XYZ file of C-alpha atoms in Angstrom:
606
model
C 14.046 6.049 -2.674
C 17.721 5.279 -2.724
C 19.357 7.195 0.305
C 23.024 6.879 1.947
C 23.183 3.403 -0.326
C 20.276 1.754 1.655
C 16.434 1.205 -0.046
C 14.154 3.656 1.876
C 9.706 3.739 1.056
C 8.571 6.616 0.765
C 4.892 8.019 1.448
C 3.544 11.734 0.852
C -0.036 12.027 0.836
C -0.616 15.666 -1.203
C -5.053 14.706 -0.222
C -4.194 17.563 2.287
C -2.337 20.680 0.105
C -4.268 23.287 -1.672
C -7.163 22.978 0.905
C -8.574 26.302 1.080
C -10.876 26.078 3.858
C -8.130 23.596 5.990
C -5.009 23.800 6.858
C -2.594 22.790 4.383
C -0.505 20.135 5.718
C 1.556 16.954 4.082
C 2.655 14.499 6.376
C 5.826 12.760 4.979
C 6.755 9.255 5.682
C 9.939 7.430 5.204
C 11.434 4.517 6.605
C 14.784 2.321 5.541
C 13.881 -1.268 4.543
C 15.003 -4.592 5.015
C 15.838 -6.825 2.779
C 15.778 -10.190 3.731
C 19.122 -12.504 2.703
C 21.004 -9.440 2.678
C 24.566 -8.559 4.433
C 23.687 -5.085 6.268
C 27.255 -4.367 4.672
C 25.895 -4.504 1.652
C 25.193 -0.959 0.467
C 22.742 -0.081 -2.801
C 24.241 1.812 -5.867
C 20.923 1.604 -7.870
C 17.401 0.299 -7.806
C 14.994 -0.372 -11.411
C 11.567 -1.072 -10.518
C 8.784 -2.946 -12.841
C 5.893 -4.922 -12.016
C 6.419 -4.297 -8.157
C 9.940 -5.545 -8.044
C 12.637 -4.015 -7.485
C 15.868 -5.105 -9.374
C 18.964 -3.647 -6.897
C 22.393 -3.513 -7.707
C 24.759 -3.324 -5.269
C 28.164 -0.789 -4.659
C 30.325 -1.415 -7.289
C 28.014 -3.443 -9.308
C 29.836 -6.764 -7.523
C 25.971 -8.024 -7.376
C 22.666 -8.176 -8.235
C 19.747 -9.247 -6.913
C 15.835 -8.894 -7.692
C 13.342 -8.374 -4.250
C 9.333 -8.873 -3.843
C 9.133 -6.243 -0.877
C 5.671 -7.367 -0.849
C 6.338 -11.248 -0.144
C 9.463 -10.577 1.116
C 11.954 -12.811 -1.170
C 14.682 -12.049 -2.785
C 16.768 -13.767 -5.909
C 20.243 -12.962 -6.264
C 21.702 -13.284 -9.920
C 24.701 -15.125 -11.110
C 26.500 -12.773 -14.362
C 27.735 -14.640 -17.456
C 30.782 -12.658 -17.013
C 31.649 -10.096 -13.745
C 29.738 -7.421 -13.736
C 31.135 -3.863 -14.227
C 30.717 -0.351 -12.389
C 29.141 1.310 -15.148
C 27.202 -1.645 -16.454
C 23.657 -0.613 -16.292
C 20.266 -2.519 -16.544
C 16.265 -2.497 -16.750
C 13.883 -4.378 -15.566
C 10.880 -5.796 -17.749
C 8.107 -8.723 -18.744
C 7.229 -9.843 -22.041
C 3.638 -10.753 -22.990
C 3.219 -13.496 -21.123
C 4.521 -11.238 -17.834
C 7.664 -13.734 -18.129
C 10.182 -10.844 -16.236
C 13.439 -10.542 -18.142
C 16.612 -8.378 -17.102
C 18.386 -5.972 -19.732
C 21.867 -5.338 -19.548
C 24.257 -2.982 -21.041
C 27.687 -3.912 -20.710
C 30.258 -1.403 -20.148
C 33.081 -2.143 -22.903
C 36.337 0.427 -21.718
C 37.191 0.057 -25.857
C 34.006 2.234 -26.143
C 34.215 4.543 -23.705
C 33.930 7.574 -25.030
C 31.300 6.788 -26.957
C 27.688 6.467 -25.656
C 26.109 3.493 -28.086
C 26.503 0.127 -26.393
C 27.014 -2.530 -28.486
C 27.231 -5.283 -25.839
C 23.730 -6.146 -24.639
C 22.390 -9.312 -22.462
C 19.576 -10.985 -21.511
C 18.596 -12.478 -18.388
C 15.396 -14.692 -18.706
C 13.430 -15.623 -15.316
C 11.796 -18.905 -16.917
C 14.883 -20.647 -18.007
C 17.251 -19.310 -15.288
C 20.207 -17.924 -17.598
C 21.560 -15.197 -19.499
C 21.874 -14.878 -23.128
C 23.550 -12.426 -25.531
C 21.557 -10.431 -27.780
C 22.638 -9.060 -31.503
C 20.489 -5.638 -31.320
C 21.397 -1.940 -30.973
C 19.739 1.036 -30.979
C 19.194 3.276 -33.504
C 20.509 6.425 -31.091
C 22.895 6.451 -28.640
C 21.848 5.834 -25.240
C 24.061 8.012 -22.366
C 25.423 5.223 -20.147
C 24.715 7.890 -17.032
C 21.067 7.449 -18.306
C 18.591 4.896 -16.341
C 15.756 3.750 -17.849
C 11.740 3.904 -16.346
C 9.777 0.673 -17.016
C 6.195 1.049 -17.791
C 3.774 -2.021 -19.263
C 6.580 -4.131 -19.145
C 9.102 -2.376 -21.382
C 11.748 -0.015 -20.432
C 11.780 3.616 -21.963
C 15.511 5.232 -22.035
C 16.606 9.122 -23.327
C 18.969 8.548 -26.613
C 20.457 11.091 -28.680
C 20.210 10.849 -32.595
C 23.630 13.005 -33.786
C 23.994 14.190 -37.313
C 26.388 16.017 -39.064
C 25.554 19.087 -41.232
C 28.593 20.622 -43.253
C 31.154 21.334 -40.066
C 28.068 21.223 -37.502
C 27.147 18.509 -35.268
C 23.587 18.628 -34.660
C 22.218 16.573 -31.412
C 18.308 15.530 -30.857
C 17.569 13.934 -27.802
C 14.691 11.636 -28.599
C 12.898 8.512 -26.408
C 13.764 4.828 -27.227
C 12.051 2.086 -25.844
C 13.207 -1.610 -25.622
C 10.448 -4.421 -26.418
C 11.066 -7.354 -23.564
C 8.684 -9.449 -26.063
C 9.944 -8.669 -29.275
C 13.933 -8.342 -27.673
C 14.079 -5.467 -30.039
C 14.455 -1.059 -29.828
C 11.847 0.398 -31.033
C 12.331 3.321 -33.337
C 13.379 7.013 -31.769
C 10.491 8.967 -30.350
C 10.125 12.820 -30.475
C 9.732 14.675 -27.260
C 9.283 18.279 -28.503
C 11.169 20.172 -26.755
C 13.297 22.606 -28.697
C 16.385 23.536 -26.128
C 19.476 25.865 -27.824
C 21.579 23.265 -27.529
C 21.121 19.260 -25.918
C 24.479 18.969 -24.330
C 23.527 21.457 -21.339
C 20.113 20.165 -20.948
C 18.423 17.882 -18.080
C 15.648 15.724 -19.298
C 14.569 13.129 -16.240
C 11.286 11.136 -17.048
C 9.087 9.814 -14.266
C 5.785 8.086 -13.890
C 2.014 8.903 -13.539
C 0.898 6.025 -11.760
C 1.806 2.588 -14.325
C 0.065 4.402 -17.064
C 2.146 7.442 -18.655
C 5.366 8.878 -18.592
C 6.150 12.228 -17.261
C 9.324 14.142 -18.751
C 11.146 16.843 -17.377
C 13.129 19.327 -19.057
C 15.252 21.701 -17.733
C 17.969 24.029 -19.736
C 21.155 25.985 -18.261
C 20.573 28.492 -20.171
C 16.895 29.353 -19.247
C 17.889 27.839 -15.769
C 14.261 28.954 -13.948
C 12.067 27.480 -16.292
C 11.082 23.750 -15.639
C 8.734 22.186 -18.512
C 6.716 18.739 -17.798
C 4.943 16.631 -20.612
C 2.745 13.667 -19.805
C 1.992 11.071 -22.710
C -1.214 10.965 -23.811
C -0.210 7.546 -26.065
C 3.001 5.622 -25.169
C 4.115 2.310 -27.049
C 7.227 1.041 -28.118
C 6.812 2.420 -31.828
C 4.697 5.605 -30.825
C 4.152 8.210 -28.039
C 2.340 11.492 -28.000
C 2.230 14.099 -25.647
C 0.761 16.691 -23.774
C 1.820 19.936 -21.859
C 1.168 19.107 -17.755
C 3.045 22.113 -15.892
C 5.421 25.031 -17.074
C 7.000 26.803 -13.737
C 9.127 30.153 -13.552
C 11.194 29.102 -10.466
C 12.397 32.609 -9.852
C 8.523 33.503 -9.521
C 8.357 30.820 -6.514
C 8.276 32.143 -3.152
C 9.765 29.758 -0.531
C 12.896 28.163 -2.707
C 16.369 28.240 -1.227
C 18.466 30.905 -2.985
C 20.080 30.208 -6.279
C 17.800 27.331 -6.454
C 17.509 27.219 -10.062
C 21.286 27.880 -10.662
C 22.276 24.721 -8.454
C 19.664 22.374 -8.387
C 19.489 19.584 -11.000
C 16.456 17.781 -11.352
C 17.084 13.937 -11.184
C 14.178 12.752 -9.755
C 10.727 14.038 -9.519
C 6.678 12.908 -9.917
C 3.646 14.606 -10.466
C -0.136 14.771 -8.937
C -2.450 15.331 -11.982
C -5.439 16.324 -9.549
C -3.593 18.475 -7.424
C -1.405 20.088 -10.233
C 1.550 20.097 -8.839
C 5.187 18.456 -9.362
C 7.624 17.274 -6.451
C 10.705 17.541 -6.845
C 13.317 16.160 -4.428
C 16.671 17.814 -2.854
C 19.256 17.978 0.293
C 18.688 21.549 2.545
C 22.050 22.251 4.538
C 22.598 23.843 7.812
C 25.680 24.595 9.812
C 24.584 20.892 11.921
C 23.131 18.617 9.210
C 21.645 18.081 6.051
C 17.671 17.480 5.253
C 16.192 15.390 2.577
C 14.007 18.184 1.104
C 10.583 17.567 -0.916
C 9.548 20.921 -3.282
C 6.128 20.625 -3.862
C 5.794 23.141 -6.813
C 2.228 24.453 -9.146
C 2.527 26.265 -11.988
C 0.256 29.544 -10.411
C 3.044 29.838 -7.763
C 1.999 27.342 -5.083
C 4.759 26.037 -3.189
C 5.136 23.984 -0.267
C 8.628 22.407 1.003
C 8.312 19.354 2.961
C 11.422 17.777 5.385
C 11.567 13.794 4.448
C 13.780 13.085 7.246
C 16.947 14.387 8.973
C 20.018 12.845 7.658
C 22.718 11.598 10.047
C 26.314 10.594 8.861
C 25.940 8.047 6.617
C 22.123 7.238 7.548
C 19.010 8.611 7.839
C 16.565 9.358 10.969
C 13.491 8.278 10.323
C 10.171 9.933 9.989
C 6.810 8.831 10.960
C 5.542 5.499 9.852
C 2.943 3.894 8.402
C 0.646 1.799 10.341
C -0.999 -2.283 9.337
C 0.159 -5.214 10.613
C -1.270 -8.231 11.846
C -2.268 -9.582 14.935
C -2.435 -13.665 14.592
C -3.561 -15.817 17.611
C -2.317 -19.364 17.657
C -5.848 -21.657 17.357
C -5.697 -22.566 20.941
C -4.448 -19.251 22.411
C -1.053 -20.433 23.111
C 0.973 -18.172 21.583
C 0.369 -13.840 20.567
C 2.493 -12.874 17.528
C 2.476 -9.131 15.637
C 3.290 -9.669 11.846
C 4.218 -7.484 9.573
C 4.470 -8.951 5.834
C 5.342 -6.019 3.789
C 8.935 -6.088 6.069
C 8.720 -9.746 6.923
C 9.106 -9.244 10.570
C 7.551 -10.838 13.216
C 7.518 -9.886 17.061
C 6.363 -12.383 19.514
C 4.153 -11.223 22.527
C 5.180 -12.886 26.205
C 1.494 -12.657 28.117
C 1.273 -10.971 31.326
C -0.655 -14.087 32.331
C -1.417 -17.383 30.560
C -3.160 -17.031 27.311
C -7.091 -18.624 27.837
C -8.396 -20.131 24.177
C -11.105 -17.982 25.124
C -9.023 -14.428 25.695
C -10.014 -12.475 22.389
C -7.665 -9.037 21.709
C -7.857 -5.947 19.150
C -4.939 -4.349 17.500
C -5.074 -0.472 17.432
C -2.857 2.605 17.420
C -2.903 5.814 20.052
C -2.426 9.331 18.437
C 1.166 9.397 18.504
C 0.835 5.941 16.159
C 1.896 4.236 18.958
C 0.767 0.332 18.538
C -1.435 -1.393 21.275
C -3.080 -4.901 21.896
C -6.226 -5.144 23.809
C -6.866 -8.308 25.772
C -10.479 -9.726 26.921
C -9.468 -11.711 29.769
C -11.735 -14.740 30.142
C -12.480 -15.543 33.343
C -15.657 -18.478 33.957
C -17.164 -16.535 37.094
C -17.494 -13.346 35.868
C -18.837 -14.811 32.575
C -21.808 -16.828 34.000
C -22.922 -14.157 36.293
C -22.291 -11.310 33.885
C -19.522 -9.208 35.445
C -18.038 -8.947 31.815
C -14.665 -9.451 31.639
C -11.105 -7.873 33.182
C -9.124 -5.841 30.367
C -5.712 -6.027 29.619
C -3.109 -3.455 27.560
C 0.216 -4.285 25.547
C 2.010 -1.022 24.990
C 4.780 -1.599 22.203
C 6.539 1.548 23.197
C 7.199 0.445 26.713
C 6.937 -3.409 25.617
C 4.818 -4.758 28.807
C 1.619 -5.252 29.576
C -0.898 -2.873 31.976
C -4.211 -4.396 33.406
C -6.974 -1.300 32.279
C -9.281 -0.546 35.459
C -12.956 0.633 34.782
C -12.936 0.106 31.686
C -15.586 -1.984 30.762
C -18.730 -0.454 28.568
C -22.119 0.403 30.301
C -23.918 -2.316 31.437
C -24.380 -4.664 28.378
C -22.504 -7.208 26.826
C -19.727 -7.282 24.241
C -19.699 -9.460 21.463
C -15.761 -9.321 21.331
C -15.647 -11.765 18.209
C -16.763 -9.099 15.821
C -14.035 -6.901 16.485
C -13.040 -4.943 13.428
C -10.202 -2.119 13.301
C -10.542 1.107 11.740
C -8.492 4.422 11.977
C -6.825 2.497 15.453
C -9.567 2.312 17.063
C -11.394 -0.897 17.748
C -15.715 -1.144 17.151
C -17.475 -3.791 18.321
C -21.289 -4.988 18.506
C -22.888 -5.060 22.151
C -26.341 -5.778 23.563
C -27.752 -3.105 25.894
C -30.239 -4.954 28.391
C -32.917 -3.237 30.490
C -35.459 -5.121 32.865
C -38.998 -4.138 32.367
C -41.847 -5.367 34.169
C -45.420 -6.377 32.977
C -48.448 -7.753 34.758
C -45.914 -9.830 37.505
C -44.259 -10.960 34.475
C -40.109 -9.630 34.030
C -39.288 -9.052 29.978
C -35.837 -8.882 28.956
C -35.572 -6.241 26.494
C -31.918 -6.097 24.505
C -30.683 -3.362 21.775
C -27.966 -3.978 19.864
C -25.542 -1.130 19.781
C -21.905 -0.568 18.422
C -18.842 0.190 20.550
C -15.615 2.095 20.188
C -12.826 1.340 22.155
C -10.205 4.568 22.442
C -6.174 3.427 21.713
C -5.755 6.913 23.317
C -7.949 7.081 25.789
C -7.919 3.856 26.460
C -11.787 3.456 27.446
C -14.793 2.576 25.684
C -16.779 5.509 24.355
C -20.552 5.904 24.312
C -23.416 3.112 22.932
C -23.305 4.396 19.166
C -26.644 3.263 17.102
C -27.089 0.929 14.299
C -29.553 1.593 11.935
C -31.695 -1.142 12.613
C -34.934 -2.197 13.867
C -34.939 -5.677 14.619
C -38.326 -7.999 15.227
C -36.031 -9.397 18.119
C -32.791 -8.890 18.903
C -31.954 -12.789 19.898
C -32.611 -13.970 16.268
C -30.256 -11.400 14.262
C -27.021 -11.521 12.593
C -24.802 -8.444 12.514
C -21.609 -8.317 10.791
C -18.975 -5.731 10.817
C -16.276 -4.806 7.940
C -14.850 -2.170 5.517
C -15.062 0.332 3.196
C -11.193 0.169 2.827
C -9.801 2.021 5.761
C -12.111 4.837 5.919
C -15.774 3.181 7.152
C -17.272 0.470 8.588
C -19.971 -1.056 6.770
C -22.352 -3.568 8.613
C -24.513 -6.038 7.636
C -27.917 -7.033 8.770
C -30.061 -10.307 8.501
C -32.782 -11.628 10.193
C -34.009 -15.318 11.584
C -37.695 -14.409 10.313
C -36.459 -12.827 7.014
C -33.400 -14.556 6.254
C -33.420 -14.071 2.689
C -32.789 -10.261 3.121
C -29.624 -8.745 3.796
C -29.165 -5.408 4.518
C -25.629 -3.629 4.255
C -24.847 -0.027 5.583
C -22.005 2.084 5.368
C -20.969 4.384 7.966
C -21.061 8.359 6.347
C -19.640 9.848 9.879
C -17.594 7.590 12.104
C -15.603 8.235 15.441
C -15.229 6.668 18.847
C -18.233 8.758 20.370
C -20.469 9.669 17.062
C -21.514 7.388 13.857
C -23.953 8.197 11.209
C -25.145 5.528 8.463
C -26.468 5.348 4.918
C -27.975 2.696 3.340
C -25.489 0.851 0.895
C -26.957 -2.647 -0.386
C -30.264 -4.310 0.554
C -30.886 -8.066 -1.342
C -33.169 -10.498 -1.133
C -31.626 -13.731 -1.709
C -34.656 -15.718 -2.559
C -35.044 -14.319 -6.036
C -31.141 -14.414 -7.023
C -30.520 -17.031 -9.622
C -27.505 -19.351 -8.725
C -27.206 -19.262 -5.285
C -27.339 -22.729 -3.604
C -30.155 -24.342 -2.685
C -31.382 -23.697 1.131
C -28.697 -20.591 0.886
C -30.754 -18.157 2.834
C -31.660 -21.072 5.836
C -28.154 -22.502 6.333
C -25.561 -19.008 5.536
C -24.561 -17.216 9.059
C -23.028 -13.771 7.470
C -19.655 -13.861 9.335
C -17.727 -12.340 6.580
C -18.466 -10.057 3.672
C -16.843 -6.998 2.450
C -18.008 -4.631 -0.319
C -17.005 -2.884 -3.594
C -18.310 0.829 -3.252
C -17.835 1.696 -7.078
C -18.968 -1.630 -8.548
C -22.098 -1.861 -5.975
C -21.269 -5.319 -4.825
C -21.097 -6.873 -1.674
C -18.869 -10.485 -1.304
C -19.968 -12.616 0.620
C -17.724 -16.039 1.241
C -19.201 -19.558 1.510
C -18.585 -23.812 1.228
C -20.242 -25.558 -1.226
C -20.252 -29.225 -0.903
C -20.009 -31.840 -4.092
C -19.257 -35.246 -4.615
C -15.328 -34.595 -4.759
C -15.008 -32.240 -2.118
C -15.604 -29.058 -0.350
C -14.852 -25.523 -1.780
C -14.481 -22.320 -0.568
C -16.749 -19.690 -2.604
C -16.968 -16.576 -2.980
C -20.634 -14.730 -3.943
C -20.705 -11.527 -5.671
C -23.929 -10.115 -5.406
C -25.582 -6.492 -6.100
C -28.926 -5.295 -6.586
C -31.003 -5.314 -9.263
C -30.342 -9.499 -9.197
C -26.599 -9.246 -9.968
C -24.848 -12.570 -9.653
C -21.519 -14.084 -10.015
C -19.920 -17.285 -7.714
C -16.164 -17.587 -7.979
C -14.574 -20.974 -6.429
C -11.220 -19.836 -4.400
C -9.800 -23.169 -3.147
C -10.430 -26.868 -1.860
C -10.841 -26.582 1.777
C -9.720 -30.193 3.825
C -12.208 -32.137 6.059
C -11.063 -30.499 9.042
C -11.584 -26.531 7.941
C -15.200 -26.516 7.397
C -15.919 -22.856 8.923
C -16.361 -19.958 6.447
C -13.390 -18.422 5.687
C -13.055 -15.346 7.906
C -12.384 -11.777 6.732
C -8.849 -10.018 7.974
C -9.255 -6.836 6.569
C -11.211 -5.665 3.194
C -7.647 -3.956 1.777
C -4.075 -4.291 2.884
C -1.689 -1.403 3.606
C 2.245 -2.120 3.386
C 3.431 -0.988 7.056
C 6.399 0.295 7.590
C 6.506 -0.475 10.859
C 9.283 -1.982 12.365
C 8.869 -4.748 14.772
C 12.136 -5.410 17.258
C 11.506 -8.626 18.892
């Protein structure tokens, strides 16, 4: 979103409206963003998004620059001639996803009329503009953006004709080719208003797939009418009704909603059935970025994006993953987040060990933590487990954590995994039995929560596992995206079977399993030779819809050593994909961060 001239993300999760057994609840998120290599002075007039970029333009138009969010870079662009105020662009790819730049010059000769005639090109792959000799069949409203969908840009144009003494006016769609350089031909969008020039029509998105159009009339000012494409192409679209709402019928709208409110900018949930649209809600002290959640059988919900203060906004909540990296020998603690490019480094409340291991987790209040294993020789060779440290980014110290430590066992704190903000980790629980003079050691292997909130560990949870011996197994924690941990099972005497199970139920003090994958290696076609003797399982994560597990592993050849990854499902499913080179000195399996990567919003102040 573009609010008080400064590039905000926005996240509203609708999972939790219409719920009629819960409560219904939305929780908004928004947050400004950074942008890296730029002035804080400089404030944003308008943003065009394609392909995950986002092409800004500042105040003024005095500049332009394209930004990755995602990787953080930015590439400011040079104009063949000064840009203009009311010069306005799109954003787009040709075939070969080369990304070009549209622009339509603003010419004051032709200012009262809508065509432009002056049109450039900016081409990523050589670097410069050029000038193009095309022009729309319609005229295109220079207050008009464009959307960008598969690469090309789709604009509102009006075709006007003249009949006897009457001016007839059609809007229509028009979409411009980045491959071809061309307009396509006008496009219908059946609606049938009593007369264009006191319409609003605003399109939007449905995911990267469709267009959504909105259309609104003065003169039936309560009725709001949404079409979603069922076939959109540069030469051809066709539609379908999504929603039709009587706004006067909604309960829950400010007063003369429908007489003031102008719908610029708006998306739709196709599950859920429901458009948002977005407005400001004033009050004698300040004004509220407002989001109407609106169904067409009178649901309504209004949701408060953020409270807006002078020329900026407060923020909201946030969003939560970033990354905890640990320099090889324990020397230095840094919190990364790459989606804002920030970094934060951690000061230790005593000298890193190379043998300290941490987890990064969240309290209820989303609230970011570090847990610290202390590694202390002692305790570790007579089993005393280990002392526990806290980093609290609110308060930005450390705490040392008393009586903490699990129930007698023994953590094994490399298998750490994250999920939810909470920490799980594999254990041993050892009891002492006693046979004919003789003492047996008998361990279980158990998973462990550790609480953000609580701070303590919670209660031995069960794996689904019955092991010949518990000193001869592998067990290997990951994902299921960010909703359950799957683990994997193999055994010394059956090493050629792997079993993988998904958790169904899991929290710090409960966990329940199903069975997800179980493979046996031995009769899989492709694999290397001696695979099942040599492979430890330190790293896998698996595809729930496709039935796959990935599992990643070196393969050695005459030129080199490369990093692999195995797909492999059941019924003998096979496929080996080579991801890199790896030098002589990285010879360890590559290791697993996370199974799927959430942009945080999270700011880091360091």
């Amino acid at each position: 979103m573009i609010l008080d001239s400064r590039v905000c993300s926005l996240r509203l999760d609708l999972q939790g409206i219409r719920n009629e057994d819960k409560e219904d609840f939305v929780d908004p998120s928004m947050k400004l963003i950074s942008i890296p290599s730029n002035d804080d002075q400089v404030e944003i007039s308008q943003v065009y998004h394609c392909d995950g970029l986002l092409l800004c333009i500042a105040k003024e138009n005095s500049s332009v620059f394209v930004w990755n969010p995602y990787l953080g870079q930015t590439k400011w662009i040079r104009p063949r001639n000064t840009f203009h105020r009311y010069d306005r662009f799109a954003l787009g790819y040709d075939n070969n996803r080369n990304h070009k730049i549209l622009r339509f010059l603003y010419d004051e000769e032709s200012n009262e009329s809508s065509r432009r005639t002056h049109i450039d090109v900016y081409d990523f792959s050589s670097n410069s503009w050029r000038v193009l000799d095309v022009n729309p069949d319609c005229d295109i409203p220079f207050y008009q953006n464009g959307v960008s969908l598969k690469g090309n840009t789709y604009f509102f144009g009006q075709e006007v004709t003249q009949a006897t003494k009457v001016t007839e006016i059609e809007t229509c769609l028009l979409c411009f080719d980045f491959t071809t350089e061309r307009f396509g031909p006008c496009l219908p969008l059946l609606f049938y208003p009593p007369c264009p020039s006191f319409e609003t029509v605003t399109l939007s998105w449905v995911r990267d797939e469709k267009l959504a159009v909105l259309y609104n009339h003065y003169v039936t000012a309560e009725i709001i009418e949404i079409r979603i494409s069922t076939k959109i192409e540069p030469n051809a679209v066709s539609w379908s009704s999504f929603l039709t709402v009587d706004m006067s019928l909604v309960n829950g709208l400010p007063d003369h909603f429908s007489m003031y409110f102008e719908a610029k900018s708006f998306f739709i949930d196709e599950e859920k059935k429901v458009v948002v649209l977005f407005d400001s809600k004033e009050i004698k002290t300040c004004r509220y970025q407002m989001a109407y959640i609106v169904g067409d059988d009178g649901y309504f919900k209004s949701v408060n994006i953020g409270e807006k203060v002078g020329d900026r906004e407060r923020n909201g909540s946030q969003m939560k993953t970033s990354l905890l990296c640990i320099a090889e020998d324990n020397s230095g603690l840094v919190v990364w987040n790459p989606y804002l490019c920030q970094t934060k480094w951690i000061r230790p409340r005593n000298t890193f060990h190379r043998y300290d291991v941490f987890a990064l987790g969240h309290d209820n209040n989303r609230n970011h933590k570090i847990l610290r294993f202390l590694y202390d020789a002692k305790k570790y060779r007579t089993g005393r487990g280990r002392d526990n440290d806290v980093y609290d980014f609110s308060s930005d110290s450390w705490r040392r954590v008393l009586d903490v430590n699990p129930h007698r066992g023994e953590l094994f704190y490399y298998s750490g995994v994250s999920l939810k903000g909470n920490s799980y980790f594999f254990g041993q629980e050892v009891t002492i039995e006693e046979e004919e003079e003789e003492v047996i050691s008998q361990p279980r292997d158990y998973l462990l929560c550790f609480d953000f909130t609580t701070e303590r560990f919670g209660p031995f949870l069960s794996l689904p596992f019955n092991p010949p011996s518990p000193n001869f197994d592998y067990l290997t924690l990951s994902w299921a995206r960010d909703e359950k941990l799957a683990v994997l099972y193999n055994h010394y005497d059956t090493r050629e079977i792997i079993e993988i199970w998904i958790s169904t139920k899991i929290e710090p003090n409960t966990v329940s399993w199903s069975t997800f994958l179980t493979v046996d290696t031995s009769l899989i076609n492709g694999l290397p030779d001696l695979f099942s003797t040599f492979y430890e399982p330190r790293s896998f994560f698996i595809d729930e819809e496709k039935k796959v597990a990935v599992f990643f592993y070196n393969k050695g050849t005459e030129t080199g050593c490369y990093q692999v990854a195995y797909i492999i499902g059941d019924y003998g499913y096979f496929k080996s994909v080579k991801i890199g080179v790896i030098s002589n000195s990285q010879w360890q399996q590559g290791i697993l961060v996370c199974s799927s990567y959430v942009p945080s919003l999270v700011q880091l102040q360091d």
